[in-house]
Amino acid sequence: MKDLIISNLPASYPWQGNLYYFNTIDSTNTRAKQMAAEGAPHGTVLIADRQTGGRGRMGRSFHSPSGVGIYLSMLLRPGCPAKELMHLTCAAAVAAADGIQAATGLRPGIKWTNDLVAGRKKLGGILTELSLDSRGNVEYAVVGIGINCNQSAADFPEEIKQIATSLQLVTGKVIDRSAVIAQLLVALQNMSEHLQAPAATLERYRADCITIGQEISVVRGDEVRHGKALEVDSEGALMVAFDDGTRQAVQSGEVSVRGMYGYI
Ligand code: BTN
């Protein structure tokens, strides 16, 4: 698989020598963080055929069976203050959409902040994790991407069957995972070169974001608030007009979109 991925990469891709492939791993993000702590360089990439402990946002798991999905993490050392990387998850979502589109022709939507969606179902997700030094500078960032590629509807476990989809289900074609991975790596490398210019990236994010204009609910702990998603701001936060008349930028928490993932 690693050779196939490399054969799909353009000669201009600079980080071929820092590409690690695992048949089975707990989580490519977890391992990338370990390797970062041991000094692995900017551009290190970990790819797995299967994860036994794939992780998503909000402490959730990411179902990562063998042979059908893409599970990859890229380690970046952007050398900037964390406050300049507020948009990193948005940038990674746009890069993931770019990579998928380049390889398959399908451009997924993005459900704020980090879900890749198609046909109102979840195609994959992004998990970004940062390590900061004592002055608030980024020691490293790990960008993790998981994409459902060749699952049939019956392949998804019961708890996500209604909300999950795959590239094969959406396009009707068998997906060449190595081709998608190669395009993801190209898109992520491109993203890493433009991290200091968030405005253009966020403009592209807004164009892909299916949450804007929708009725949503925001869950924080026991509190559930309803409102309408207005806009994604200059740091990637979601501006919400809540039904109680207040407006707030939502940076974290679970945002459900009415009509998706079983929220009616
Ligand atoms: C989410 O849906 O909340 C994000 C899912 C991110 C999954 C990817 S798979 C590769 C990397 N390793 C992980 O453990 N998680 C990310």
Coordinates of C-alpha atoms in Angstrom, one line a residue, residues 60-204:
R60 CA -16.0 9.9 20.6
S61 CA -14.5 6.9 18.8
F62 CA -14.0 6.7 15.0
H63 CA -14.9 3.3 13.6
S64 CA -11.8 2.3 11.7
P65 CA -12.1 -1.2 10.1
S66 CA -9.5 -2.7 7.8
G67 CA -9.6 -2.5 4.0
V68 CA -12.4 0.1 3.6
G69 CA -11.4 3.4 5.1
I70 CA -8.6 6.0 5.2
Y71 CA -7.0 6.9 8.5
L72 CA -4.2 9.3 8.3
S73 CA -2.5 11.9 10.4
M74 CA 0.0 14.6 9.4
L75 CA 2.4 16.2 11.9
L76 CA 3.0 19.9 11.3
R77 CA 5.4 22.3 13.1
P78 CA 4.1 25.7 11.9
G79 CA 6.2 27.6 14.5
C80 CA 3.6 30.2 15.2
P81 CA 1.4 31.3 18.2
A82 CA -1.7 29.1 18.8
K83 CA -3.9 32.1 18.3
E84 CA -2.8 32.2 14.6
L85 CA -4.1 28.6 14.1
M86 CA -7.7 29.0 15.3
H87 CA -8.8 28.1 11.8
L88 CA -6.7 24.9 11.5
T89 CA -9.6 22.5 11.7
C90 CA -11.5 24.5 9.0
A91 CA -8.3 24.6 6.9
A92 CA -7.9 20.8 7.2
A93 CA -11.6 20.2 6.3
V94 CA -11.1 22.3 3.1
A95 CA -7.9 20.3 2.3
A96 CA -9.7 17.0 2.9
A97 CA -12.5 18.2 0.5
D98 CA -9.9 19.2 -2.0
G99 CA -8.2 15.8 -1.9
I100 CA -11.4 13.9 -2.2
Q101 CA -12.6 16.0 -5.1
A102 CA -9.2 15.7 -6.9
A103 CA -9.3 11.9 -6.6
T104 CA -13.0 11.1 -7.1
G105 CA -14.7 14.2 -8.6
L106 CA -17.0 14.4 -5.6
R107 CA -16.8 17.6 -3.4
P108 CA -18.1 16.8 0.0
G109 CA -19.9 19.4 2.2
I110 CA -18.6 20.3 5.6
K111 CA -20.8 20.3 8.7
W112 CA -19.3 22.8 11.1
T113 CA -16.6 22.3 12.2
N114 CA -15.1 19.0 11.3
D115 CA -17.5 16.6 9.6
L116 CA -17.2 15.8 5.9
V117 CA -20.7 15.1 4.6
A118 CA -22.5 13.9 1.5
G119 CA -26.2 13.5 1.1
R120 CA -26.8 14.7 4.6
K121 CA -24.7 11.8 6.0
K122 CA -21.2 11.6 7.5
L123 CA -18.4 10.6 5.2
G124 CA -15.6 11.3 7.6
G125 CA -14.1 13.7 10.0
I126 CA -11.1 15.7 11.1
L127 CA -9.4 15.7 14.5
T128 CA -6.8 18.3 15.1
E129 CA -4.6 18.3 18.2
L130 CA -2.1 20.9 19.3
S131 CA 0.8 20.9 21.7
L132 CA 1.8 24.4 23.0
D133 CA 4.9 25.6 24.8
S134 CA 4.8 27.8 27.9
R135 CA 4.5 31.0 25.8
G136 CA 1.5 29.7 23.8
N137 CA 3.5 28.9 20.7
V138 CA 2.6 25.7 18.8
E139 CA 5.2 23.0 19.3
Y140 CA 3.4 20.8 16.9
A141 CA 0.0 20.2 15.4
V142 CA -1.5 16.8 14.4
V143 CA -4.1 16.9 11.7
G144 CA -6.0 13.6 11.6
I145 CA -8.4 12.7 8.8
G146 CA -10.7 9.6 8.7
I147 CA -12.8 8.9 5.6
N148 CA -15.2 6.1 4.9
C149 CA -14.3 4.9 1.4
N150 CA -15.6 1.4 0.4
Q151 CA -18.2 0.5 3.0
S152 CA -21.5 -0.8 2.0
A153 CA -24.5 0.3 4.1
A154 CA -24.4 -3.0 5.9
D155 CA -20.8 -2.5 6.9
F156 CA -21.6 0.2 9.4
P157 CA -22.3 -0.8 13.0
E158 CA -25.9 -0.3 14.2
E159 CA -25.2 2.9 16.1
I160 CA -24.0 4.8 13.1
K161 CA -25.9 3.1 10.3
Q162 CA -28.4 5.8 9.9
I163 CA -25.9 8.7 9.8
A164 CA -22.8 7.3 8.0
T165 CA -22.1 7.0 4.3
S166 CA -19.0 6.2 2.2
L167 CA -17.4 7.5 -1.0
Q168 CA -18.4 4.3 -2.7
L169 CA -22.1 4.6 -1.6
V170 CA -22.2 8.2 -2.8
T171 CA -20.3 7.9 -6.1
G172 CA -21.4 4.3 -7.0
K173 CA -17.7 3.5 -7.8
V174 CA -15.1 1.4 -6.0
I175 CA -12.6 3.8 -4.5
D176 CA -8.9 3.5 -5.0
R177 CA -7.8 4.5 -1.5
S178 CA -4.2 5.0 -2.4
A179 CA -5.2 7.6 -5.0
V180 CA -7.4 9.4 -2.5
I181 CA -4.6 9.3 0.1
A182 CA -2.1 10.8 -2.3
Q183 CA -4.4 13.7 -3.2
L184 CA -5.1 14.3 0.5
L185 CA -1.4 14.5 1.2
V186 CA -0.9 17.0 -1.7
A187 CA -3.8 19.1 -0.4
L188 CA -2.5 19.0 3.2
Q189 CA 0.9 20.0 2.1
N190 CA -0.6 22.9 0.2
M191 CA -2.6 23.8 3.3
S192 CA 0.5 23.9 5.4
E193 CA 2.1 26.4 3.1
H194 CA -0.9 28.8 3.4
L195 CA -1.7 28.6 7.1
Q196 CA -0.6 32.2 7.6
A197 CA -3.3 33.4 5.2
P198 CA -6.6 32.2 6.8
A199 CA -8.9 34.7 5.0
A200 CA -8.9 32.9 1.7
T201 CA -9.1 29.5 3.3
L202 CA -12.1 30.5 5.4
E203 CA -13.8 31.9 2.4
R204 CA -13.6 28.5 0.8

